[in-house]
């Protein structure tokens, strides 16, 4: 997986800070997560091919997470895109996008397929052979979901020397990869585990923004490879978390610890802070493996 | 008057080009004209005080002229603005802005006053003691207006030496400025023109974008100090003007010539061109006084 941060500040776009947007590359998919104002310019800056974006996930309908969506769709239109575009987000998104297209008399020549979310339970919203995407119900001032992107368990890997030594016909390789025992050329039963290895551990990425501190997400994001959890405030402003339904760096780290995640990425910093290093310092008092999101930063995992 | 170009390219925002937006300072007003995506960042870059913007004029509902408006309004809200904001633009603007505020549960704590335009005739839409704003009906693919910003005729100026020599009581100065004859201390009638001078010539600015070539606007913009007229295409693509209802540089210059304007500013360049100098070269074959809009450029007149 490759995660590119396009923007990771809260509230308003400014000269050197962009609102929330991320690109996740996973098994040939390019998923766009949230789309604040200016996202299409950041996609260009980070050389993401527009035509490869086929799925966009919107967490909630606050401007810093979706005001760039209509502009991106319009640009797709101007670039004469023909590929379907799937958009996953809260109910209302379809109405506001289609209203703007209607007012501009600017209908797209590609299919715009809205998957409007209304459930307060975690649900699978995308799935193919290799990947699934599941919602993570969050606690914010409006209806909000995080998203869990998961690789599926892969096939077992052939231990090719063992396979050759065991004198197994090629026709059985597929069965071996699926975990079955097979019979070799001599008619002997070959136990699967003697000629195959464990598949790669499937990786996973959880995006959780915006949200107040809520332990209800812990079972859903348990053991993820990487967790992005919003951390709007430092401790000196932690009293603002509850009324605004945001989290502090320490709250984000506490969730990371309880969920036993691999790496915690912090972001959605309040624009009141000029420096972000202190977010890491505070989070590390609770959880070790913390990194900071910043525009243009790429995480490979 | 001081005109600041925030963006002057058509279609989509890109790394080094911004869609249409301008700031006009005129008699203590700061008028924002159009508001493509990213306008709020350009306002910051050009150090325009957000709180001084009280009137926003939107030409039409294509994205490159208004997708930045909802973000700017949201930022005003986050900055706890309390001053009324007047928005002038096509019918539909109120619906799309209020829908987005509603979806985000983000009502403004300042009054948002929409002046929705539907007329196909030129009409006065703003007026105070010193300034008026009039619509310029344009020909585009959707309902579109340009805007004519005009200083009103000022008062006559006192020729202070002549006034003192004529022995006129101070109480009559106001009457003199308004053009009346007065009686002096000795009871003599003093002809106004012997003690006053002509007022400054009122200046005017006409913004015309987007539009096909249309001579119907010539009487409205006749003799303006400065005309901004869109010029999306160079001659080699002039055949695209009619179907897209845009203009070429030569068409813009032809309008400038027929209206006998002072200066023509070109802009709204198609993003297919990397250089803009040729727009000026072509326009100058028809009209002499041509300048090119570019982001961050300031025109004082």
Coordinates of C-alpha atoms in Angstrom, one line a residue:
Chain A
X1 CA 0.0 0.0 0.0
X2 CA 1.1 3.5 -0.7
X3 CA -0.6 6.4 1.1
X4 CA -0.1 10.0 -0.2
X5 CA -1.2 12.9 2.0
X6 CA -2.6 15.7 -0.1
X7 CA -3.8 17.8 2.9
X8 CA -4.0 17.3 6.6
X9 CA -5.1 20.5 8.3
X10 CA -8.5 21.3 9.6
X11 CA -10.9 24.1 8.9
X12 CA -9.8 26.3 6.0
X13 CA -7.3 26.0 3.1
X14 CA -4.4 28.5 3.4
X15 CA -1.3 29.3 1.5
X16 CA 0.8 26.5 3.0
X17 CA -1.8 24.2 4.4
X18 CA -4.5 22.1 2.7
X19 CA -7.7 20.6 4.1
X20 CA -8.1 16.8 4.3
X21 CA -7.5 14.6 1.3
X22 CA -5.5 11.4 0.8
X23 CA -4.7 8.9 -1.9
X24 CA -4.4 5.3 -1.1
X25 CA -2.9 2.9 -3.7
X26 CA -3.8 -0.7 -2.9
X27 CA -3.8 -3.7 -5.2
X28 CA -4.1 -1.6 -8.4
X29 CA -6.8 0.6 -7.0
X30 CA -6.4 4.3 -6.4
X31 CA -8.8 5.4 -3.7
X32 CA -9.3 9.0 -2.9
X33 CA -10.3 9.7 0.7
X34 CA -12.0 13.0 1.4
X35 CA -11.7 16.0 -1.0
X36 CA -11.3 19.4 0.6
X37 CA -11.1 22.6 -1.5
X38 CA -7.9 22.5 -3.7
X39 CA -7.6 18.7 -3.8
X40 CA -7.5 18.6 -7.6
X41 CA -4.4 20.9 -7.6
X42 CA -2.7 18.7 -5.0
X43 CA -3.5 15.7 -7.1
X44 CA -1.6 17.4 -10.0
X45 CA 1.2 18.4 -7.7
X46 CA 1.6 14.8 -6.6
X47 CA 1.3 13.5 -10.1
X48 CA -1.7 11.3 -9.4
X49 CA -3.3 10.2 -12.7
X50 CA -6.9 11.5 -12.7
X51 CA -8.2 8.7 -14.9
X52 CA -7.0 6.1 -12.3
X53 CA -9.3 7.4 -9.6
X54 CA -12.5 5.4 -9.8
X55 CA -13.6 5.4 -6.1
X56 CA -13.9 8.4 -3.8
X57 CA -14.7 8.1 -0.1
X58 CA -16.1 11.1 1.7
X59 CA -16.2 10.9 5.5
X60 CA -18.6 13.7 6.2
X61 CA -20.2 16.8 4.8
X62 CA -18.1 19.5 6.5
X63 CA -16.5 21.7 3.9
X64 CA -12.8 20.9 4.7
X65 CA -13.6 17.3 3.7
X66 CA -15.7 17.7 0.5
X67 CA -15.8 21.2 -1.0
X68 CA -13.2 20.1 -3.6
X69 CA -15.3 17.3 -4.9
X70 CA -17.6 19.2 -7.3
X71 CA -14.5 20.9 -8.9
X72 CA -12.8 17.5 -9.3
X73 CA -15.9 16.0 -10.9
X74 CA -16.1 19.0 -13.3
X75 CA -12.5 18.7 -14.2
X76 CA -13.0 15.0 -15.0
X77 CA -15.9 16.1 -17.3
X78 CA -13.7 18.7 -19.0
X79 CA -11.0 16.0 -19.5
X80 CA -13.8 14.0 -21.4
X81 CA -13.6 11.1 -18.9
X82 CA -15.8 8.2 -19.7
X83 CA -15.0 5.8 -16.9
X84 CA -17.6 5.3 -14.1
X85 CA -16.9 7.1 -10.9
X86 CA -18.1 5.7 -7.6
X87 CA -18.6 8.1 -4.7
X88 CA -19.2 6.8 -1.1
X89 CA -20.4 9.3 1.4
X90 CA -23.3 10.5 3.6
X91 CA -26.8 11.0 2.3
X92 CA -27.1 14.5 0.8
X93 CA -23.9 14.2 -1.3
X94 CA -25.8 13.2 -4.4
X95 CA -28.2 16.1 -4.1
X96 CA -25.6 18.8 -3.7
X97 CA -23.4 17.5 -6.5
X98 CA -26.2 17.0 -9.0
X99 CA -27.7 20.4 -8.1
X100 CA -24.4 22.1 -9.0
X101 CA -24.1 20.2 -12.3
X102 CA -27.7 21.1 -13.1
X103 CA -27.1 24.8 -12.4
X104 CA -24.1 24.9 -14.7
X105 CA -25.9 22.8 -17.3
X106 CA -22.8 20.6 -17.1
X107 CA -23.8 17.0 -17.1
X108 CA -21.0 14.4 -17.0
X109 CA -20.5 12.0 -19.9
X110 CA -19.4 9.3 -17.4
X111 CA -21.6 7.6 -14.9
X112 CA -21.6 9.1 -11.5
X113 CA -22.6 6.4 -9.1
X114 CA -23.4 7.5 -5.5
X115 CA -23.3 5.1 -2.7
X116 CA -25.0 7.1 0.1
X117 CA -24.3 6.0 3.6
X118 CA -26.8 6.2 6.4
X119 CA -26.0 3.3 8.7
X120 CA -24.6 3.7 12.2
X121 CA -23.2 0.2 12.1
X122 CA -19.9 -0.8 10.5
X123 CA -20.6 -2.2 7.0
X124 CA -18.7 -3.4 3.9
X125 CA -19.2 -0.8 1.2
X126 CA -16.7 -2.1 -1.4
X127 CA -15.3 -5.5 -2.1
X128 CA -13.4 -7.3 -4.8
X129 CA -11.2 -10.4 -4.9
X130 CA -8.3 -8.7 -3.1
X131 CA -9.6 -5.8 -1.1
X132 CA -12.5 -4.7 1.1
X133 CA -13.6 -1.3 2.4
X134 CA -15.6 -1.1 5.6
X135 CA -17.1 1.9 7.3
X136 CA -16.0 2.9 10.8
X137 CA -18.8 4.9 12.4
X138 CA -17.3 7.9 14.1
X139 CA -18.6 10.5 16.7
X140 CA -18.7 14.0 15.2
X141 CA -21.1 16.9 15.0
X142 CA -22.6 15.5 11.8
X143 CA -23.0 12.0 10.5
X144 CA -19.4 10.7 9.9
X145 CA -17.7 7.5 8.9
X146 CA -14.0 6.5 8.8
X147 CA -13.0 3.8 6.4
X148 CA -11.1 0.6 6.9
X149 CA -9.2 -0.6 3.8
X150 CA -8.1 -4.3 4.0
X151 CA -6.2 -6.6 1.8
X152 CA -7.8 -10.1 1.8
X153 CA -5.8 -13.1 3.0
X154 CA -3.7 -14.1 0.0
X155 CA -3.0 -17.7 -1.3
X156 CA -0.4 -19.9 0.4
X157 CA 3.0 -19.6 -1.3
X158 CA 4.7 -22.7 -3.0
X159 CA 8.0 -23.8 -1.5
X160 CA 9.2 -24.5 -5.0
X161 CA 12.1 -26.8 -4.1
X162 CA 9.9 -28.8 -1.8
X163 CA 7.3 -29.1 -4.5
X164 CA 9.8 -30.3 -7.1
X165 CA 11.3 -32.8 -4.6
X166 CA 7.9 -34.1 -3.8
X167 CA 7.3 -34.9 -7.5
X168 CA 3.9 -33.1 -7.7
X169 CA 2.3 -32.5 -11.1
X170 CA 1.9 -28.8 -12.1
X171 CA -1.8 -29.3 -12.4
X172 CA -2.0 -29.5 -8.6
X173 CA -0.2 -26.2 -7.9
X174 CA -3.4 -24.2 -7.8
X175 CA -4.9 -26.7 -5.2
X176 CA -1.7 -26.4 -3.1
X177 CA -2.0 -22.6 -3.1
X178 CA -5.5 -22.9 -1.8
X179 CA -4.2 -25.1 1.1
X180 CA -5.3 -28.5 0.1
X181 CA -3.2 -31.7 0.4
X182 CA -2.5 -33.4 -2.9
X183 CA -1.4 -36.8 -4.3
X184 CA 2.0 -36.9 -6.1
X185 CA 3.1 -38.8 -9.3
X186 CA 3.9 -41.9 -7.1
X187 CA 0.4 -41.9 -5.5
X188 CA 1.7 -40.6 -2.1
X189 CA -0.4 -38.1 -0.1
X190 CA 1.6 -34.9 0.3
X191 CA 0.6 -32.8 3.3
X192 CA 0.1 -29.1 2.2
X193 CA 2.2 -27.6 5.0
X194 CA 5.2 -29.7 3.9
X195 CA 5.4 -27.9 0.5
X196 CA 3.9 -24.5 1.0
X197 CA 4.5 -21.4 3.2
X198 CA 2.2 -19.0 4.9
X199 CA 0.7 -16.3 2.7
X200 CA 1.9 -12.7 3.2
X201 CA 0.1 -11.1 6.1
X202 CA -2.7 -8.9 4.7
X203 CA -2.2 -5.2 5.3
X204 CA -4.8 -2.8 6.4
X205 CA -5.3 1.0 6.7
X206 CA -7.8 2.8 8.9
X207 CA -8.8 6.4 8.2
X208 CA -10.5 8.0 11.2
X209 CA -11.4 11.7 10.8
X210 CA -13.2 13.7 12.1
X211 CA -14.1 12.2 15.5
X212 CA -14.3 12.7 19.2
X213 CA -12.5 10.1 21.3
X214 CA -14.5 7.0 21.0
X215 CA -13.5 3.5 22.1
X216 CA -16.4 2.0 20.0
X217 CA -14.0 2.0 17.0
X218 CA -11.3 -0.1 18.7
X219 CA -12.8 -3.5 17.8
X220 CA -13.1 -2.4 14.1
X221 CA -9.6 -1.1 13.7
X222 CA -7.9 -3.8 16.0
X223 CA -4.4 -4.7 14.8
X224 CA -4.5 -2.6 11.6
X225 CA -1.1 -2.0 10.0
X226 CA -1.6 1.8 9.9
X227 CA -4.1 4.0 11.6
X228 CA -4.7 7.7 10.6
X229 CA -6.5 9.3 13.5
X230 CA -7.3 12.9 13.7
X231 CA -5.6 15.0 16.4
X232 CA -7.0 18.5 16.1
X233 CA -5.7 19.7 19.5
X234 CA -2.6 19.6 21.7
X235 CA -3.0 19.1 25.5
X236 CA -3.2 22.9 26.2
X237 CA -6.4 23.0 24.2
X238 CA -7.7 19.5 25.0
X239 CA -10.7 21.0 26.7
X240 CA -11.9 22.0 23.2
X241 CA -12.1 18.4 22.1
X242 CA -15.4 17.5 23.7
X243 CA -17.5 20.5 22.6
X244 CA -16.2 20.4 19.0
X245 CA -16.2 16.6 18.9
X246 CA -12.5 16.4 17.8
X247 CA -9.6 14.6 19.5
X248 CA -6.3 15.5 21.0
X249 CA -3.0 13.9 20.1
X250 CA -3.0 11.9 23.3
X251 CA -6.6 10.7 22.7
X252 CA -5.5 9.5 19.2
X253 CA -2.5 7.7 20.7
X254 CA -4.8 6.1 23.4
X255 CA -7.0 4.7 20.6
X256 CA -3.9 3.4 18.7
X257 CA -2.7 1.7 21.9
X258 CA -6.0 0.1 22.7
X259 CA -6.3 -1.1 19.1
X260 CA -2.7 -2.3 19.1
X261 CA -2.1 -0.8 15.6
X262 CA 1.3 -0.9 13.9
X263 CA 1.8 2.8 13.1
X264 CA -0.2 5.8 14.1
X265 CA -0.4 8.8 11.7
X266 CA -1.6 12.0 13.2
X267 CA -3.3 14.8 11.2
X268 CA -6.2 17.3 11.0
X269 CA -4.2 19.7 13.0
X270 CA -6.0 22.9 14.1
X271 CA -4.7 25.9 12.1
X272 CA -3.9 27.6 15.3
X273 CA -0.6 25.7 15.5
X274 CA 2.3 26.7 13.3
X275 CA 4.4 23.7 14.2
X276 CA 3.2 20.1 14.4
X277 CA 6.2 18.4 16.1
X278 CA 4.5 18.7 19.5
X279 CA 1.7 16.5 18.4
X280 CA 4.1 13.6 18.0
X281 CA 5.8 14.4 21.3
X282 CA 2.5 14.3 23.2
X283 CA 1.2 11.2 21.4
X284 CA 4.5 9.3 22.2
X285 CA 3.9 9.6 25.9
X286 CA 1.1 7.0 25.3
X287 CA 2.1 5.1 22.1
X288 CA 5.5 4.7 20.5
X289 CA 5.1 4.4 16.8
X290 CA 3.8 7.8 15.8
X291 CA 4.4 9.7 12.6
X292 CA 3.0 13.1 11.4
X293 CA 1.0 13.7 8.3
X294 CA 2.1 16.5 6.1
X295 CA 1.1 17.6 2.6
X296 CA 3.0 15.6 -0.1
X297 CA 4.3 13.0 2.4
X298 CA 4.2 9.4 1.2
X299 CA 3.9 6.4 3.4
X300 CA 4.7 3.0 2.0
X301 CA 3.6 -0.1 4.0
Chain B
X1 CA -9.9 52.3 -8.3
X2 CA -7.6 49.4 -7.7
X3 CA -8.2 46.1 -9.4
X4 CA -6.4 42.9 -8.2
X5 CA -6.5 39.8 -10.4
X6 CA -6.7 36.7 -8.3
X7 CA -7.2 34.3 -11.2
X8 CA -7.7 34.7 -14.9
X9 CA -7.7 31.2 -16.5
X10 CA -10.7 29.3 -17.7
X11 CA -11.9 25.8 -16.9
X12 CA -9.9 24.2 -14.0
X13 CA -7.5 25.3 -11.3
X14 CA -4.0 24.0 -11.8
X15 CA -0.7 24.4 -10.0
X16 CA 0.2 27.8 -11.6
X17 CA -3.2 29.0 -12.8
X18 CA -6.3 30.0 -11.0
X19 CA -9.8 30.3 -12.2
X20 CA -11.6 33.7 -12.4
X21 CA -11.7 36.0 -9.4
X22 CA -10.9 39.7 -9.0
X23 CA -11.0 42.3 -6.2
X24 CA -12.1 45.8 -7.1
X25 CA -11.4 48.6 -4.6
X26 CA -13.6 51.6 -5.3
X27 CA -14.5 54.4 -2.9
X28 CA -13.8 52.4 0.3
X29 CA -15.7 49.3 -1.0
X30 CA -14.0 46.0 -1.6
X31 CA -16.0 44.2 -4.3
X32 CA -15.2 40.6 -5.0
X33 CA -16.0 39.6 -8.6
X34 CA -16.4 35.9 -9.3
X35 CA -15.0 33.2 -7.0
X36 CA -13.5 30.1 -8.6
X37 CA -12.0 27.3 -6.5
X38 CA -9.0 28.5 -4.5
X39 CA -10.1 32.1 -4.3
X40 CA -9.8 32.3 -0.5
X41 CA -6.2 31.2 -0.7
X42 CA -5.5 33.9 -3.4
X43 CA -7.2 36.5 -1.2
X44 CA -4.7 35.6 1.6
X45 CA -1.8 35.6 -0.8
X46 CA -2.7 39.1 -1.9
X47 CA -3.4 40.2 1.6
X48 CA -7.0 41.2 1.1
X49 CA -8.7 41.6 4.4
X50 CA -11.6 39.2 4.5
X51 CA -13.7 41.4 6.8
X52 CA -13.7 44.2 4.3
X53 CA -15.5 42.1 1.6
X54 CA -19.2 42.9 2.0
X55 CA -20.4 42.4 -1.6
X56 CA -19.7 39.5 -3.9
X57 CA -20.7 39.5 -7.6
X58 CA -21.0 36.2 -9.4
X59 CA -21.3 36.3 -13.2
X60 CA -22.7 32.8 -13.8
X61 CA -22.9 29.3 -12.4
X62 CA -20.1 27.5 -14.1
X63 CA -17.6 26.1 -11.6
X64 CA -14.6 28.1 -12.6
X65 CA -16.6 31.2 -11.5
X66 CA -18.2 30.2 -8.3
X67 CA -16.9 26.9 -6.8
X68 CA -14.8 28.8 -4.3
X69 CA -17.8 30.7 -2.9
X70 CA -19.1 28.1 -0.4
X71 CA -15.6 27.7 1.0
X72 CA -15.1 31.4 1.4
X73 CA -18.4 31.8 3.2
X74 CA -17.5 28.9 5.5
X75 CA -14.2 30.5 6.3
X76 CA -16.0 33.8 7.1
X77 CA -18.1 31.7 9.5
X78 CA -15.1 30.1 11.2
X79 CA -13.5 33.6 11.6
X80 CA -16.7 34.5 13.5
X81 CA -17.7 37.2 11.1
X82 CA -20.7 39.2 12.1
X83 CA -21.0 41.7 9.2
X84 CA -23.7 41.2 6.6
X85 CA -22.6 39.7 3.3
X86 CA -24.4 40.6 0.1
X87 CA -24.2 38.1 -2.8
X88 CA -25.3 39.1 -6.3
X89 CA -25.7 36.3 -8.9
X90 CA -28.0 34.1 -10.9
X91 CA -31.0 32.4 -9.4
X92 CA -30.0 29.1 -7.9
X93 CA -27.0 30.4 -6.0
X94 CA -29.0 30.8 -2.8
X95 CA -30.3 27.2 -3.1
X96 CA -26.8 25.7 -3.6
X97 CA -25.1 27.7 -0.8
X98 CA -27.8 27.1 1.8
X99 CA -28.0 23.4 0.9
X100 CA -24.3 23.0 1.6
X101 CA -24.6 24.9 4.9
X102 CA -27.5 22.8 5.9
X103 CA -25.7 19.5 5.1
X104 CA -22.8 20.6 7.2
X105 CA -25.1 21.9 10.0
X106 CA -23.0 25.0 9.7
X107 CA -25.2 28.1 9.8
X108 CA -23.5 31.5 9.6
X109 CA -23.7 33.9 12.4
X110 CA -23.8 36.8 9.9
X111 CA -26.6 37.7 7.5
X112 CA -26.2 36.2 4.1
X113 CA -28.2 38.3 1.7
X114 CA -28.8 36.9 -1.7
X115 CA -29.7 39.2 -4.6
X116 CA -30.7 36.7 -7.3
X117 CA -30.6 38.0 -10.8
X118 CA -33.0 36.9 -13.5
X119 CA -33.4 39.9 -15.8
X120 CA -32.1 39.9 -19.4
X121 CA -32.0 43.7 -19.3
X122 CA -29.2 45.8 -17.8
X123 CA -30.3 46.9 -14.3
X124 CA -28.8 48.7 -11.3
X125 CA -28.1 46.2 -8.6
X126 CA -26.1 48.3 -6.1
X127 CA -26.0 52.0 -5.5
X128 CA -24.8 54.4 -2.8
X129 CA -23.8 58.1 -2.8
X130 CA -20.6 57.5 -4.7
X131 CA -20.8 54.3 -6.7
X132 CA -23.3 52.2 -8.7
X133 CA -23.1 48.7 -10.1
X134 CA -25.1 47.7 -13.1
X135 CA -25.5 44.3 -14.8
X136 CA -24.2 43.7 -18.4
X137 CA -26.3 40.9 -19.9
X138 CA -23.9 38.6 -21.7
X139 CA -24.3 35.7 -24.2
X140 CA -23.0 32.4 -22.8
X141 CA -24.2 28.8 -22.4
X142 CA -26.0 29.6 -19.1
X143 CA -27.5 32.8 -17.8
X144 CA -24.6 35.2 -17.4
X145 CA -24.1 38.9 -16.4
X146 CA -21.1 41.1 -16.5
X147 CA -20.9 44.0 -14.1
X148 CA -20.3 47.7 -14.7
X149 CA -18.8 49.5 -11.6
X150 CA -19.2 53.3 -11.9
X151 CA -18.2 56.2 -9.8
X152 CA -20.8 58.9 -9.7
X153 CA -20.2 62.4 -10.9
X154 CA -18.4 64.2 -8.0
X155 CA -19.0 67.7 -6.7
X156 CA -17.4 70.7 -8.4
X157 CA -14.1 71.7 -6.8
X158 CA -13.6 75.1 -5.2
X159 CA -10.9 77.4 -6.8
X160 CA -10.0 78.5 -3.4
X161 CA -8.1 81.7 -4.4
X162 CA -11.0 82.9 -6.6
X163 CA -13.4 82.1 -3.7
X164 CA -11.4 84.2 -1.2
X165 CA -11.0 87.0 -3.7
X166 CA -14.8 87.1 -4.3
X167 CA -15.4 87.5 -0.6
X168 CA -17.9 84.6 -0.3
X169 CA -19.0 83.5 3.2
X170 CA -18.0 79.9 4.2
X171 CA -21.6 79.0 4.6
X172 CA -22.0 79.1 0.8
X173 CA -19.2 76.7 0.0
X174 CA -21.4 73.7 0.0
X175 CA -23.8 75.4 -2.5
X176 CA -20.9 76.3 -4.7
X177 CA -19.7 72.7 -4.8
X178 CA -23.2 71.7 -5.9
X179 CA -22.9 74.1 -8.9
X180 CA -25.1 77.0 -7.7
X181 CA -24.4 80.7 -8.1
X182 CA -24.2 82.6 -4.8
X183 CA -24.3 86.1 -3.4
X184 CA -21.2 87.5 -1.7
X185 CA -20.7 89.6 1.4
X186 CA -21.2 92.8 -0.7
X187 CA -24.5 91.5 -2.2
X188 CA -23.0 90.8 -5.6
X189 CA -24.1 87.7 -7.6
X190 CA -21.1 85.4 -8.1
X191 CA -21.4 83.1 -11.1
X192 CA -20.5 79.5 -10.1
X193 CA -18.1 78.8 -13.0
X194 CA -15.9 81.9 -12.0
X195 CA -15.0 80.4 -8.6
X196 CA -15.2 76.5 -9.1
X197 CA -13.6 73.9 -11.4
X198 CA -15.0 70.8 -13.1
X199 CA -15.2 67.7 -10.8
X200 CA -12.8 64.8 -11.4
X201 CA -14.0 62.6 -14.3
X202 CA -15.8 59.6 -12.8
X203 CA -14.0 56.4 -13.5
X204 CA -15.6 53.1 -14.5
X205 CA -14.8 49.4 -14.8
X206 CA -16.6 46.8 -16.8
X207 CA -16.2 43.1 -16.2
X208 CA -17.4 41.0 -19.1
X209 CA -16.8 37.2 -18.6
X210 CA -17.9 34.7 -19.9
X211 CA -19.4 35.7 -23.2
X212 CA -19.5 35.1 -26.9
X213 CA -18.9 38.2 -29.1
X214 CA -21.9 40.4 -28.7
X215 CA -22.3 44.1 -29.8
X216 CA -25.3 44.4 -27.5
X217 CA -23.0 45.3 -24.7
X218 CA -21.4 48.2 -26.5
X219 CA -23.9 50.9 -25.4
X220 CA -23.7 49.7 -21.8
X221 CA -19.9 49.8 -21.6
X222 CA -19.4 52.8 -23.9
X223 CA -16.4 55.0 -22.8
X224 CA -15.5 53.0 -19.7
X225 CA -12.1 53.7 -18.2
X226 CA -11.2 50.0 -18.1
X227 CA -12.8 47.0 -19.7
X228 CA -12.0 43.4 -18.8
X229 CA -13.3 41.2 -21.6
X230 CA -12.7 37.5 -21.8
X231 CA -10.5 36.2 -24.5
X232 CA -10.5 32.4 -24.3
X233 CA -9.0 31.7 -27.7
X234 CA -6.3 32.8 -30.1
X235 CA -7.1 33.1 -33.8
X236 CA -5.9 29.6 -34.5
X237 CA -8.8 28.3 -32.4
X238 CA -11.3 31.1 -33.1
X239 CA -13.6 28.6 -34.7
X240 CA -14.2 27.3 -31.1
X241 CA -15.6 30.6 -29.9
X242 CA -19.1 30.2 -31.4
X243 CA -19.9 26.7 -30.2
X244 CA -18.5 27.3 -26.7
X245 CA -19.9 30.9 -26.5
X246 CA -16.6 32.4 -25.7
X247 CA -14.5 35.1 -27.4
X248 CA -11.2 35.4 -29.2
X249 CA -8.6 38.1 -28.4
X250 CA -9.6 39.9 -31.6
X251 CA -13.2 39.8 -30.8
X252 CA -12.5 41.3 -27.3
X253 CA -10.5 44.0 -29.0
X254 CA -13.2 44.7 -31.5
X255 CA -15.7 45.3 -28.6
X256 CA -13.1 47.5 -26.9
X257 CA -12.8 49.6 -30.1
X258 CA -16.5 49.9 -30.7
X259 CA -17.1 50.9 -27.1
X260 CA -14.1 53.3 -27.2
X261 CA -12.8 52.2 -23.8
X262 CA -9.7 53.5 -22.2
X263 CA -7.8 50.2 -21.5
X264 CA -8.7 46.7 -22.4
X265 CA -7.6 43.9 -20.0
X266 CA -7.6 40.4 -21.5
X267 CA -8.1 37.2 -19.5
X268 CA -10.0 33.9 -19.2
X269 CA -7.3 32.2 -21.3
X270 CA -7.9 28.6 -22.3
X271 CA -5.6 26.3 -20.3
X272 CA -4.4 24.9 -23.7
X273 CA -2.0 27.9 -24.0
X274 CA 1.2 28.0 -21.9
X275 CA 2.0 31.6 -22.9
X276 CA -0.4 34.6 -23.0
X277 CA 1.7 37.2 -24.8
X278 CA 0.1 36.3 -28.2
X279 CA -3.3 37.3 -26.9
X280 CA -2.0 40.9 -26.6
X281 CA -0.3 40.7 -30.0
X282 CA -3.5 39.6 -31.7
X283 CA -5.7 42.1 -29.9
X284 CA -3.4 45.0 -30.8
X285 CA -4.0 44.5 -34.4
X286 CA -7.5 45.9 -33.7
X287 CA -7.1 48.1 -30.5
X288 CA -4.0 49.7 -29.1
X289 CA -4.3 49.9 -25.4
X290 CA -4.3 46.2 -24.3
X291 CA -2.9 44.7 -21.2
X292 CA -2.9 41.1 -20.0
X293 CA -4.4 39.8 -16.8
X294 CA -2.3 37.5 -14.6
X295 CA -2.7 36.2 -11.1
X296 CA -1.5 38.7 -8.5
X297 CA -1.3 41.6 -11.0
X298 CA -2.7 45.0 -9.8
X299 CA -4.1 47.7 -12.0
X300 CA -4.5 51.2 -10.5
X301 CA -6.7 53.6 -12.5

